[in-house]
Coordinates of C-alpha atoms and ligand atoms in Angstrom, one line a residue:
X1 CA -1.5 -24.7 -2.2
X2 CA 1.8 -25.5 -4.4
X3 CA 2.5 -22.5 -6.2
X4 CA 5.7 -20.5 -7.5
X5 CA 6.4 -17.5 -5.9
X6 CA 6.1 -14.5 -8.7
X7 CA 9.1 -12.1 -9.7
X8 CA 7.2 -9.2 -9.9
X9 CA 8.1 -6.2 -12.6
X10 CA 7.6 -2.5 -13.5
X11 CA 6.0 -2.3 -16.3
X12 CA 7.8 1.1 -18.0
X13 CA 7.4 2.0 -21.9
X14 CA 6.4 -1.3 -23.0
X15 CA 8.8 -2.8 -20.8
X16 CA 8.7 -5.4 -18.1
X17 CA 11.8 -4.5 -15.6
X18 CA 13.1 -4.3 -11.9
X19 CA 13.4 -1.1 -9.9
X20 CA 16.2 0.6 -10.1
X21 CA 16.9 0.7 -6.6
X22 CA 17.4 -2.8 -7.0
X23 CA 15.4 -3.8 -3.8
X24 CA 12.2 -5.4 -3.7
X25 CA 9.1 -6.2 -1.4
X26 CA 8.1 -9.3 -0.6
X27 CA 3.9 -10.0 -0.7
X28 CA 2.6 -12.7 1.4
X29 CA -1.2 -14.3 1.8
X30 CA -2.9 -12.6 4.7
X31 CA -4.8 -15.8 5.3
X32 CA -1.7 -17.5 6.1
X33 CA 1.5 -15.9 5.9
X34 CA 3.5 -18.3 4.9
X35 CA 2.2 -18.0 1.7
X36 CA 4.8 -16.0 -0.6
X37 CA 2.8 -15.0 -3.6
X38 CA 5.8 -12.8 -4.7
X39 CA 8.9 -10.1 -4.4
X40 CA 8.1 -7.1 -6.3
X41 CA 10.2 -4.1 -7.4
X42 CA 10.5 -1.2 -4.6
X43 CA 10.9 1.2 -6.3
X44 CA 12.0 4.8 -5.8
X45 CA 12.4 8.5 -7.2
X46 CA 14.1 7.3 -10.6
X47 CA 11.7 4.5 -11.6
X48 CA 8.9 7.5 -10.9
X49 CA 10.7 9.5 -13.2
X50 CA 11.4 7.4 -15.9
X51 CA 7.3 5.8 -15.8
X52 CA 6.3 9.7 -16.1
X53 CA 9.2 10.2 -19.0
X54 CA 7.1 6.6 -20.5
X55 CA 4.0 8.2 -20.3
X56 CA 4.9 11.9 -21.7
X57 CA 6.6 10.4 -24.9
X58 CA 3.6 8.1 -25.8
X59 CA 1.3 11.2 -25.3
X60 CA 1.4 12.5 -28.4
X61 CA 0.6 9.5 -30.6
X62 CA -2.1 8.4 -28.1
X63 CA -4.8 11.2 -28.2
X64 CA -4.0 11.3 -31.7
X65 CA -5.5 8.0 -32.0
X66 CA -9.5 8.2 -32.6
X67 CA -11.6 8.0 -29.4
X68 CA -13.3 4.7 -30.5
X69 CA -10.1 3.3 -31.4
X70 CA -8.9 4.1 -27.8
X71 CA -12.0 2.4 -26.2
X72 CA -11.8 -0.5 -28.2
X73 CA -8.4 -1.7 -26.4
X74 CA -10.9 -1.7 -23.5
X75 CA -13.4 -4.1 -25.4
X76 CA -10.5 -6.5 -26.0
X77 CA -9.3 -6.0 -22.5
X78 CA -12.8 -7.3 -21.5
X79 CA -13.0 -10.4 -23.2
X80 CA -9.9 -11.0 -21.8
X81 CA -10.2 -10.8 -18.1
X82 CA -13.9 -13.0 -18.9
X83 CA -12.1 -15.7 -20.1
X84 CA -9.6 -15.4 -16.6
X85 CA -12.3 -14.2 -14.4
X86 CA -12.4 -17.0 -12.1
X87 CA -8.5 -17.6 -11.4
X88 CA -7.7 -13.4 -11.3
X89 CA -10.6 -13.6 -8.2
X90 CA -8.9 -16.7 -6.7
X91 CA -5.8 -14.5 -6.9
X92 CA -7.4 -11.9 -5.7
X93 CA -9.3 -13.6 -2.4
X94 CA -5.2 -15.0 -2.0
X95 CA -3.7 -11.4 -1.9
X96 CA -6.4 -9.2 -0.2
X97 CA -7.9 -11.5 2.1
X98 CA -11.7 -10.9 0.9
X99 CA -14.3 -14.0 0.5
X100 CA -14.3 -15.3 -3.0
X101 CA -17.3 -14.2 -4.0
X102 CA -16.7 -10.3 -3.2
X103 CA -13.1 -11.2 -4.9
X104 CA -15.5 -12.4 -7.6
X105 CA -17.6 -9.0 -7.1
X106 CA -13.9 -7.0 -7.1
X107 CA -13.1 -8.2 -10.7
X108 CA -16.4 -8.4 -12.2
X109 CA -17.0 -4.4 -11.1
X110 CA -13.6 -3.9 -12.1
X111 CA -15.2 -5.5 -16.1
X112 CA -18.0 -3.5 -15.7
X113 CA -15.9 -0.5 -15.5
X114 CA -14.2 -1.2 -19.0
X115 CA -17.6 -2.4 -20.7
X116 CA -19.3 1.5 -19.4
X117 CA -16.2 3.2 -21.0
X118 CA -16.2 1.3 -24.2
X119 CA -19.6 2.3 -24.8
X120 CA -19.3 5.6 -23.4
X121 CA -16.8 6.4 -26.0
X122 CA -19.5 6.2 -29.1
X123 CA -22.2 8.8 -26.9
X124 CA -21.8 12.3 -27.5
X125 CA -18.3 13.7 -25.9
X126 CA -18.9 17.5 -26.1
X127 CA -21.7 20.1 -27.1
X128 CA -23.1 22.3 -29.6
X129 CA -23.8 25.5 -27.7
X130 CA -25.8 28.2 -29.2
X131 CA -24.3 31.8 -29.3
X132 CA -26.1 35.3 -28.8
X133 CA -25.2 36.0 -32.5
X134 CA -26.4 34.9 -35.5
X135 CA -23.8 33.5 -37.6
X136 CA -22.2 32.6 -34.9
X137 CA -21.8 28.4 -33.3
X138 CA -20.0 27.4 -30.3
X139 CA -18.4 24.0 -29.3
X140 CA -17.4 23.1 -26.0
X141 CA -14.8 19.8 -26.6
X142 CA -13.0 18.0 -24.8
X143 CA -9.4 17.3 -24.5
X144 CA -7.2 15.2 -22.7
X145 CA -4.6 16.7 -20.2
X146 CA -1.7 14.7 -20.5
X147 CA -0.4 12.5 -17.9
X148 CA -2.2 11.0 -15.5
X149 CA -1.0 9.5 -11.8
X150 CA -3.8 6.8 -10.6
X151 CA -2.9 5.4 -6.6
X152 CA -5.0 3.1 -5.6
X153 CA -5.9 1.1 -1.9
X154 CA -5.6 -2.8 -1.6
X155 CA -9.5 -3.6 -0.8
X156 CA -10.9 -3.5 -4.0
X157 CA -7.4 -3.8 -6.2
X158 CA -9.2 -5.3 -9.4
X159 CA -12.2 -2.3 -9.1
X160 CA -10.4 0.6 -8.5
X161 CA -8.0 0.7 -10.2
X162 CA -10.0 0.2 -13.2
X163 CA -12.2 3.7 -12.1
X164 CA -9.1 5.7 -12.4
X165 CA -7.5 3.9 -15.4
X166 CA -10.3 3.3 -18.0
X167 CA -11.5 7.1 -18.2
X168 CA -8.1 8.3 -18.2
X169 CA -7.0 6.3 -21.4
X170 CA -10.2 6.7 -22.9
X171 CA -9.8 10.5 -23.1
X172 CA -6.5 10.2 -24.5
X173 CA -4.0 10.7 -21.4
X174 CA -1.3 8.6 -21.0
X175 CA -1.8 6.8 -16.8
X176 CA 1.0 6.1 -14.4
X177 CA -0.2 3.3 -11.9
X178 CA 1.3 2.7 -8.6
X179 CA -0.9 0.2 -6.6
X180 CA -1.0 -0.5 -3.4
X181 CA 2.4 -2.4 -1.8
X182 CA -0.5 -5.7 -0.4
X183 CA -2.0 -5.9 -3.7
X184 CA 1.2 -6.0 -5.9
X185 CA 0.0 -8.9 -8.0
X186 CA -3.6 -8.8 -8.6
X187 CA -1.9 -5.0 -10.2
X188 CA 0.5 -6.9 -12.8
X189 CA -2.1 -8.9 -13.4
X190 CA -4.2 -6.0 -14.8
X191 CA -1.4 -4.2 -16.9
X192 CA -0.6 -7.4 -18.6
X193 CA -4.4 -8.2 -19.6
X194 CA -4.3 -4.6 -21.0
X195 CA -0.5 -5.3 -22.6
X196 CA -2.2 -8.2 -24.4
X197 CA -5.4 -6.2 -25.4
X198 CA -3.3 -4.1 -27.6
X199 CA -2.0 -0.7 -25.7
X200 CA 1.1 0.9 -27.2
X201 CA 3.9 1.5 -25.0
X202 CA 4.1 4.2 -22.6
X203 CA 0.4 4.5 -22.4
X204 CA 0.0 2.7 -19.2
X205 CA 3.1 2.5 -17.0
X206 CA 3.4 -0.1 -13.8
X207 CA 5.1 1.4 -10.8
X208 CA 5.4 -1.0 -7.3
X209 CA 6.8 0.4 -4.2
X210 CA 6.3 1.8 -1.1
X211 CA 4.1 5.2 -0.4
X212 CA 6.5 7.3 0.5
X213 CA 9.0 5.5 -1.8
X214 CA 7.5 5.3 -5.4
X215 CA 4.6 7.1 -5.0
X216 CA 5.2 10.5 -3.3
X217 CA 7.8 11.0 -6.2
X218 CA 4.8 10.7 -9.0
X219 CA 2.8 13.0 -7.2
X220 CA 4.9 15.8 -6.7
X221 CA 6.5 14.8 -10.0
X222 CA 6.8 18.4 -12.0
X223 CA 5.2 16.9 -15.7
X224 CA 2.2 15.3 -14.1
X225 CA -1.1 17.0 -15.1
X226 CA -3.2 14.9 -12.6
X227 CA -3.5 13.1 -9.4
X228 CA -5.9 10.3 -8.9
X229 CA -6.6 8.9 -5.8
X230 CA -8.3 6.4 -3.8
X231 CA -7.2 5.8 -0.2
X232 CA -7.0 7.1 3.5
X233 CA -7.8 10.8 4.7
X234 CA -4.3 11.0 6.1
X235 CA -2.9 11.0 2.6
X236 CA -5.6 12.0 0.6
X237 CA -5.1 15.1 2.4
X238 CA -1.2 15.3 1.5
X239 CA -1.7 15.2 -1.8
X240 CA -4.5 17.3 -1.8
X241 CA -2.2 19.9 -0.4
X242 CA 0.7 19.5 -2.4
X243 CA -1.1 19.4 -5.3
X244 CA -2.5 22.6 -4.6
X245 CA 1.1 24.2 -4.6
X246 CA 1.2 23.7 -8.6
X247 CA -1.1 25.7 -10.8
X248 CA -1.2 23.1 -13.0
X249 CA -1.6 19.6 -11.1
X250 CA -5.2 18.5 -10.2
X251 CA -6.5 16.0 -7.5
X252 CA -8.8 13.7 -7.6
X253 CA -8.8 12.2 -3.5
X254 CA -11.7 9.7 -2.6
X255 CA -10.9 8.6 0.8
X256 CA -12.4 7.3 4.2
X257 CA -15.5 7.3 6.0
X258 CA -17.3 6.5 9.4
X259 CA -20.3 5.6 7.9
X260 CA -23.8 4.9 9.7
X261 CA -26.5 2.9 9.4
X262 CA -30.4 4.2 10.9
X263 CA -32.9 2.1 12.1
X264 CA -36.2 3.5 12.9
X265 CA -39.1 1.4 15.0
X266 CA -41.2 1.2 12.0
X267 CA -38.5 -0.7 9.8
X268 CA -38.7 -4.4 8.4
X269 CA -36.8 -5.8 11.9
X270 CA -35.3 -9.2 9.8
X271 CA -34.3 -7.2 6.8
X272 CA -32.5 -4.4 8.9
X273 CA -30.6 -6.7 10.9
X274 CA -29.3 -8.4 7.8
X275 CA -28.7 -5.5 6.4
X276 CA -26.9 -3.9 9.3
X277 CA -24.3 -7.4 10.1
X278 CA -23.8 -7.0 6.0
X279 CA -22.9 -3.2 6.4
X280 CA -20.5 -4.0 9.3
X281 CA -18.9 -6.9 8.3
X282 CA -19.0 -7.4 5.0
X283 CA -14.8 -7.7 4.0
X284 CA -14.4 -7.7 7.5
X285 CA -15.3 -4.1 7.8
X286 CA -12.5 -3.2 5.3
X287 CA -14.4 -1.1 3.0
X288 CA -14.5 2.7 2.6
X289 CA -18.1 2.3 2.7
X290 CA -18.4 -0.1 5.7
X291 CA -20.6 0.9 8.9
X292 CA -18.6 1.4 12.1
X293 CA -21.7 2.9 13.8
X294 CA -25.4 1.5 14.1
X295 CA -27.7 4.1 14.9
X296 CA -31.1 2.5 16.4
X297 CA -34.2 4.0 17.4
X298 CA -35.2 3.4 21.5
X299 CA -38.7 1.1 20.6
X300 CA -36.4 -1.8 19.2
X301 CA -33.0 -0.9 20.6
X302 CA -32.6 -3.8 23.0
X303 CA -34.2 -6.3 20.5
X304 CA -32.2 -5.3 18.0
X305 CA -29.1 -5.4 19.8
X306 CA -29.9 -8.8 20.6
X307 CA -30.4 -9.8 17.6
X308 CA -27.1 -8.1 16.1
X309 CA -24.7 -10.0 18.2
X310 CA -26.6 -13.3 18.3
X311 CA -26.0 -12.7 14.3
X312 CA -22.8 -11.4 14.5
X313 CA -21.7 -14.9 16.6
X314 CA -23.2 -16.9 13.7
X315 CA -21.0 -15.5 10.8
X316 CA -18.1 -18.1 9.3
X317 CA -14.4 -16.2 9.7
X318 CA -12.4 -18.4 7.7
X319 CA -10.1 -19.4 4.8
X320 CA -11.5 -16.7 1.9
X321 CA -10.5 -19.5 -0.3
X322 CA -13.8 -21.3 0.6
X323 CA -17.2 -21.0 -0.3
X324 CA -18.6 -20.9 2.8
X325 CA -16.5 -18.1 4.3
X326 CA -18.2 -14.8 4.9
X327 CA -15.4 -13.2 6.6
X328 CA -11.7 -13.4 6.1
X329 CA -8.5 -12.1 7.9
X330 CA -7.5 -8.7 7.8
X331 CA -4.8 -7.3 5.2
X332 CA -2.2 -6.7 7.6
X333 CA -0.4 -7.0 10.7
X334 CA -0.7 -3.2 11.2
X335 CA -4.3 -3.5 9.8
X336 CA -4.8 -6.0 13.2
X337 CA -2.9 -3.4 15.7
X338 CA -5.2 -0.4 14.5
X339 CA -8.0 -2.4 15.0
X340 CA -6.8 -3.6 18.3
X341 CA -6.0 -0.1 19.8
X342 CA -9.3 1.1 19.0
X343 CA -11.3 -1.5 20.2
X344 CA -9.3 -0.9 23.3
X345 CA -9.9 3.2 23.2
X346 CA -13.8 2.2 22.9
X347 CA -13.4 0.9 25.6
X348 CA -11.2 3.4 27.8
X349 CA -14.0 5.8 26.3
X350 CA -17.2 4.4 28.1
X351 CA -18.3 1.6 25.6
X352 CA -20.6 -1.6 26.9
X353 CA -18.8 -4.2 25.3
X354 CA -21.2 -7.3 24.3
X355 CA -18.6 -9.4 21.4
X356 CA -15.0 -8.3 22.9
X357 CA -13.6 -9.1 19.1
X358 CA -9.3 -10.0 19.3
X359 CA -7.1 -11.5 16.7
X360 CA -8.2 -15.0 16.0
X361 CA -4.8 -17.4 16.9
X362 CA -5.8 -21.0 17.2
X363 CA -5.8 -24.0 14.4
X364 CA -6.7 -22.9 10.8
X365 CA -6.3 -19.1 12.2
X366 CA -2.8 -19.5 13.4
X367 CA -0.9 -17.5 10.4
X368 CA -3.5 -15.2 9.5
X369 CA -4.6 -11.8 10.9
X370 CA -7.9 -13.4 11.3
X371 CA -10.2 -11.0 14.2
X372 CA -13.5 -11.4 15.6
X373 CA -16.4 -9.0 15.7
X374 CA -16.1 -6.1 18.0
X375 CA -19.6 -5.1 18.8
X376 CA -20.4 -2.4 22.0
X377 CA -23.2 -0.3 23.0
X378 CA -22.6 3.5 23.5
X379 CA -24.7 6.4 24.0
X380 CA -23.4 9.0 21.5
X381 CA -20.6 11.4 22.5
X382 CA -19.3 14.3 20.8
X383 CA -16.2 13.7 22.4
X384 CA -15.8 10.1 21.7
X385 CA -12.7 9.4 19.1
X386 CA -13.9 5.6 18.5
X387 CA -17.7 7.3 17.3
X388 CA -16.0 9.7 14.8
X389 CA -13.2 8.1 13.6
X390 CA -12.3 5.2 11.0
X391 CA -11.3 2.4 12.4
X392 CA -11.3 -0.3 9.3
X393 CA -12.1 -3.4 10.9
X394 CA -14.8 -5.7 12.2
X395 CA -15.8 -3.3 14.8
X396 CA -19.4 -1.4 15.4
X397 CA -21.2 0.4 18.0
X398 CA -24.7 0.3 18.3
X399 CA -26.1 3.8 19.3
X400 CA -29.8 5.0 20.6
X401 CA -31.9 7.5 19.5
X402 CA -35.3 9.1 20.5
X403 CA -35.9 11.6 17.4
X404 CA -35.2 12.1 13.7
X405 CA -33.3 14.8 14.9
X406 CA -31.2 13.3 16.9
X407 CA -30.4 10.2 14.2
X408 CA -29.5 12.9 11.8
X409 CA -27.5 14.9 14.5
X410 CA -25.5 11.7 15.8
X411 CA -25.0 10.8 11.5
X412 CA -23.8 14.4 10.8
X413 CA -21.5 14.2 14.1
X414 CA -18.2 13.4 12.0
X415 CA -16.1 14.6 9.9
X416 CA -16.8 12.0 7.2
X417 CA -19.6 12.4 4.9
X418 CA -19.9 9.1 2.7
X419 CA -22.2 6.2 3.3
X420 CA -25.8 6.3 4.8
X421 CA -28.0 3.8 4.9
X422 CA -32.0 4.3 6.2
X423 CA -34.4 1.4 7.6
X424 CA -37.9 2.3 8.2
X425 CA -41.1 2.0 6.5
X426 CA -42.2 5.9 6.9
X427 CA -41.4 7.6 3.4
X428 CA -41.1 10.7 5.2
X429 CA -38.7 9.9 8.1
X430 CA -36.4 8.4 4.9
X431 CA -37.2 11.4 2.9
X432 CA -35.5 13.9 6.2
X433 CA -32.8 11.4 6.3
X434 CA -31.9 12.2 2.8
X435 CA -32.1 16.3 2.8
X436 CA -30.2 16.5 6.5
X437 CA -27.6 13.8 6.4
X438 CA -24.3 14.4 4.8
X439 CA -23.4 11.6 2.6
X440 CA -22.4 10.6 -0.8
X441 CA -23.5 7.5 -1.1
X442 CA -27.2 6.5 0.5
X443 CA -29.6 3.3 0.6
X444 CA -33.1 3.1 1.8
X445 CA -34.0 -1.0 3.1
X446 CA -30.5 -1.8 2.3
X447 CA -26.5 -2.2 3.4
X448 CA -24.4 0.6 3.4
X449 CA -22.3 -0.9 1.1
X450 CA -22.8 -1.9 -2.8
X451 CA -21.9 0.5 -5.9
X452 CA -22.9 0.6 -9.6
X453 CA -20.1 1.7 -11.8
X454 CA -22.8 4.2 -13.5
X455 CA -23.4 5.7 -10.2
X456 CA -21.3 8.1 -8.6
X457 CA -19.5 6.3 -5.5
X458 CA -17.8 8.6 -2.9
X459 CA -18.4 11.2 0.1
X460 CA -17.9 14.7 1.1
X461 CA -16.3 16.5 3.3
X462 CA -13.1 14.5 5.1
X463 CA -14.3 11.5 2.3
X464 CA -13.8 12.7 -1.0
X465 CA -13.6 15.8 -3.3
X466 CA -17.0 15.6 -4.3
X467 CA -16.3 14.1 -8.2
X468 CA -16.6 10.4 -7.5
X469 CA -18.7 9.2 -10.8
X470 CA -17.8 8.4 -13.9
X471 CA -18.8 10.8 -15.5
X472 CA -16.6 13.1 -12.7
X473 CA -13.7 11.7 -13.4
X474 CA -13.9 12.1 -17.0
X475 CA -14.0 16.0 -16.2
X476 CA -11.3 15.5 -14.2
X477 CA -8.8 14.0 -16.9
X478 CA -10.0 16.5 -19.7
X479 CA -10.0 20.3 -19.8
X480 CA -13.6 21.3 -21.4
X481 CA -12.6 24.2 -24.3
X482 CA -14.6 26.7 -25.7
X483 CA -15.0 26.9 -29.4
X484 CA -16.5 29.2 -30.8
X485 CA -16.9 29.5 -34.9
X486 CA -17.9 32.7 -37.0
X487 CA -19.8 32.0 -40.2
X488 CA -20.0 35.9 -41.3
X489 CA -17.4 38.0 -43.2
X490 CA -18.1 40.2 -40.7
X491 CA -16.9 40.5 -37.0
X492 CA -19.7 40.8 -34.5
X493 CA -19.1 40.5 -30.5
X494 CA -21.2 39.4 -27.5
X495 CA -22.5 41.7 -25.1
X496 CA -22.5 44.1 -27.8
X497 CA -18.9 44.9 -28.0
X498 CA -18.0 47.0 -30.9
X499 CA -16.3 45.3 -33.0
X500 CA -15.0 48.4 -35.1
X501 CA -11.3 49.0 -35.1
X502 CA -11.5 52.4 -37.5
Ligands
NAD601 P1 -3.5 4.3 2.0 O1 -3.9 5.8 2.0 O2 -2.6 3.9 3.1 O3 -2.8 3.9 0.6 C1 -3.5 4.1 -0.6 C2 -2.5 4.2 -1.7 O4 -1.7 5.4 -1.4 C3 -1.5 3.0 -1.7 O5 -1.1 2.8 -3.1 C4 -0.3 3.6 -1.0 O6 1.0 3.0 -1.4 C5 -0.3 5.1 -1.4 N1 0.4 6.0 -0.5 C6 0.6 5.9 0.8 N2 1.3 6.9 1.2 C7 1.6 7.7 0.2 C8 2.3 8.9 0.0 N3 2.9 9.5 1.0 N4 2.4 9.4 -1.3 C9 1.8 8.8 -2.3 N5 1.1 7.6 -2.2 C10 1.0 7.1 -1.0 O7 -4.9 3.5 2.1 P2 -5.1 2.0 2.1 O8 -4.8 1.4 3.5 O9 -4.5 1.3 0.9 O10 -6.7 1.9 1.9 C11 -7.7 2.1 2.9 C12 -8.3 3.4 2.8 O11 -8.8 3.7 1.5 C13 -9.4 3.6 3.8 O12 -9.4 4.8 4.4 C14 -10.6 3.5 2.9 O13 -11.8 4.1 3.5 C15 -10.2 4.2 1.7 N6 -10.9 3.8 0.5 C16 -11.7 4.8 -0.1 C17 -12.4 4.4 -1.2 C18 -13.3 5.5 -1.9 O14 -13.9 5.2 -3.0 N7 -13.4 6.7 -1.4 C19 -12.4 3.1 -1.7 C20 -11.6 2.2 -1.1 C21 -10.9 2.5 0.0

C-alpha cells in the first residue's frame, strides 16, 4: 500500500493547528508496522486549555441555536460519512487492526448514532407535570451544561466517539475530544466530516496526545462541566475520583469487563459453539464486551471443549485488509505483552492449556502483533487473577459447572458486571440467569458481543456507572429544571404552606 503519511492537527476554535509543545506521535499500522499512517500533535496542558477556552466562547451562541437546527448538522454529517463509508472503514481496519467488516460495523454504528440523535431532537425533550394546585403548571426542561470532555478507547474509534459527541452537541454543549493516541486518524477523520457538515467554531474541539499528557489536563481542567468516558477500569476509576473532588464536574466512566458466556446441556450445541468462538474472538478479543471465560455445564463439557478448540484452530488470523480475515493483530506492542503475561499467569495458576496462543512471527505475520488463540480448561477459583481479571486478548478459559447456582455463582465471581450471554433451551434456567447475574448487557442463543445504538450498552459495578444508553447520556449532559408557572393573581403553596405574609 503507497500512501502519504498524514500531518495530523488539533482542531481548536475552527482551527486546524500543531500542539504547542511542538512534539508529535507517530501512528503506525498494527498489521505491519512499517506502515506510517501519520505524526500527530502531542499535545499538552496549554493545547487542553486553549480547546476548553474554544469550547466555553462558542457556548453561548451554540444552545442559543434551536434544538432542530443543532441536530440537523448531524443529518448533514450523515450523508457525509455515507458517501465515505467504505474508505473511512479501510482506514479504520489500517489503524485499529479490526477485520473490515467489523471496521465496516465500527463506522456504520458510529452513522447510526448520528441518524438516532437527529431524530431524537424533534420527540418530546421535557415534560408537562401536573401540580397539586389548581392554577398552577409545572415544566421540567432541559438544559445544557456547558462544556463537555469526551475520551474515548481505540477499538471502536468511529462508534464511540460518536455516543459521547452526538448527545452532547445535540443538547447544546459545546465537546472537547481527545481520542485515543492508536486511533489518531480515524479521530480527524470524524471532526473534519462534522467541520464540513456545518458546525461553528469552538463547538467541537480536536485534542491528540498522550493520556497523561493532553488528557488528564481536560479532566481536571477547572471550566469543564463534564467528563465522558469510555475506557479501562484503571482510569475510569481516576477520573471518577478526581472528578468527584469538584462539586460541579460529572462523570460519565464506561469501562472494562470479564465477561462470561453459559452453556447449559439443553442448549442448541452448533449454535453455542459459534456463538461462544464469536464471543471470544471476535476483534481478537479486544472488545469491552468480549468473553474471556466460558462457563459450560458437565453433560457437554468435554464435547464442547472439543469442539471449541477444533473451531478455534479453523479461524483465518490475517491481514484485516482482506475479506477473508476473521481475526487481526492486536493494537499494540504492549497490547501483545499483557496478553502474554497473562496467558503465562494462567498458567502459573493451575490452567490445562489445550491452544498455547503466542505472538504470531513468521511470513505475512512478521511486522504485526498478530497472536493466536489462548484457550485452557480450569475449574473455577476464587483465587485465580486470570478468572477475574481483563485480559483483552484472544484468550478464554472454559470452566465446568454442575448447577444453575453454581453458573451464576462462578458469573457473579468478579468484580466486573457487563456482558452475559445464556445458551439453553429451558426458559426458566435463562429466566434465573437474568434475575441473579450481574450484567448490563445480556443475550439469550447469542454472542456476548453486538449493541444497538437505541439500547443501553454498558456494565455495573467495576464496568461502568450505570448510565450507558442514550437516552443516559443525554441526562448526563443536561441538568433537568423545575418550572413551575402560576396562572392565579393569587399565591397558593404546596403542602399547604400559608402563603400569607400579613
Ligand atoms: P485506556 O483507559 O487506556 O484509554 C482510553 C482513553 O483514555 C484514551 O483516549 C487514553 O488516551 C485516555 N487516557 C489514558 N490515561 C488517561 C489519563 N490519565 N487521563 C485522561 N485520559 C487518559 O483504554 P484503551 O486501552 O484505549 O481501551 C480499552 C479499554 O476500554 C478496555 O478496558 C475496554 O474494556 C474498555 N472499553 C469499554 C467500553 C464500554 O462501552 N464500556 C467500550 C470500549 C472499550
Amino acid at each position: 500500500m503507497v500512501t502519504t503519511a498524514v500531518q495530523g492537527k488539533n482542531y481548536i476554535g475552527g482551527k486546524w493547528a500543531p500542539a504547542t509543545t511542538g512534539q508529535t506521535f507517530e501512528d503506525r499500522n498494527p498489521a505491519d508496522t512499517r506502515d506510517l499512517l501519520g505524526t500527530f500533535p502531542r499535545s499538552g496542558a496549554e493545547d487542553a486549555a486553549r480547546a476548553v477556552a474554544a469550547a466555553r466562547q462558542a457556548y453561548p451562541s451554540w444552545k442559543r441555536l434551536a434544538l432542530i437546527r443543532r441536530a440537523e448538522v448531524l443529518d448533514r454529517f450523515v450523508q457525509l460519512v455515507k458517501a465515505d463509508t467504505e474508505e473511512l472503514a479501510r482506514l479504520l481496519a489500517r489503524e485499529n487492526g479490526k477485520a473490515l467488516s467489523e471496521a465496516r460495523a465500527d463506522v456504520v454504528e458510529g452513522l447510526h448514532m448520528a441518524q438516532y440523535w437527529f431524530g431524537r431532537a424533534r420527540t418530546p425533550w421535557g415534560e408537562v407535570v401536573a401540580s397539586e394546585i389548581a392554577g398552577k403548571t409545572s415544566f421540567v426542561h432541559r438544559k445544557p451544561k456547558g462544556v463537555v470532555v469526551a475520551i474515548s478507547p481505540w477499538n471502536f474509534p468511529f462508534a464511540i466517539p460518536l455516543w459521547l459527541i452526538c448527545p452532547s452537541l445535540v443538547a447544546g454543549n459545546t465537546v472537547v475530544f481527545k481520542p485515543a493516541e492508536e486511533t489518531p486518524l480515524i479521530a480527524q477523520r470524524l471532526v473534519e466530516h462534522l467541520e464540513k457538515a456545518g458546525l461553528p467554531p469552538g463547538v467541537l474541539n480536536l485534542v491528540h496526545g498522550l493520556g497523561e499528557e493532553a488528557g488528564w489536563p481536560l479532566v481536571t481542567h477547572p471550566d469543564v462541566d463534564v467528563v465522558l468516558f469510555t475506557g479501562s477500569a484503571e482510569v475510569g476509576g481516576m477520573i471518577k475520583a478526581e472528578c468527584a473532588r469538584d462539586y460541579r464536574k460529572f462523570a460519565v466512566c464506561e469501562m472494562g469487563g470479564k465477561n462470561a458466556m453459559i452453556v447449559f446441556d439443553d442448549a442448541d450445541f452448533d449454535l453455542a459453539v459459534d456463538a461462544a468462538l464469536l464471543s471470544a474472538f471476535r476483534t481478537a478479543g479486544q472488545r469491552c464486551v468480549s468473553a474471556e471465560r466460558l462457563i459450560i455445564q458437565e453433560g457437554i463439557f468435554d464435547r464442547f471443549v472439543q469442539a471449541f478448540v477444533e473451531g478455534a484452530k479453523r479461524l483465518v488470523i490475517g491481514d484485516p485488509q482482506d475479506e477473508g480475515t476473521f481475526m487481526g493483530p492486536l493494537v499494540s506492542q504492549a497490547a501483545v505483552e499483557k496478553v502474554e503475561s497473562y496467558n503465562a499467569l494462567a498458567a502459573r495458576e493451575g490452567a490445562k492449556v489445550l491452544l498455547p496462543g503466542g505472538r504470531l512471527t513468521a511470513g505475512a505475520f512478521a511486522h504485526g502483533y498478530f497472536m493466536s488463540p489462548f484457550v485452557y480448561t480450569m475449574r473455577h477459583d476464587p483465587k485465580a487473577r486470570v478468572l477475574r481479571e481483563e485480559v483483552f486478548g484472544p484468550h478464554v478459559a472454559l470452566i465446568p459447572f454442575k448447577e444453575l447456582e453454581e453458573a451464576v455463582r462462578i458469573y457473579n465471581d468478579t468484580e466486573y458486571g457487563f456482558s452475559l450471554a445464556v445458551c439453553s433451551s429451558d426458559y426458566r434456567k435463562i429466566n434465573a440467569v437474568q434475575e441473579e447475574c450481574e450484567f448490563g448487557v445480556g443475550y439469550v442463543n447469542l454472542p456476548t458481543i453486538g449493541a444497538e445504538v437505541h439500547l443501553p450498552f454498558g456494565g455495573i459495578k467495576k464496568s461502568g456507572t450505570g448510565m450507558p444508553s442514550a437516552s443516559a447520556l443525554l441526562d448526563a449532559v443536561t441538568h433537568q429544571v423545575a418550572w413551575t408557572v402560576n396562572y392565579e393573581r393569587k399565591i397558593q403553596l404546596a403542602q399547604g404552606l400559608k402563603a400569607a405574609v400579613r
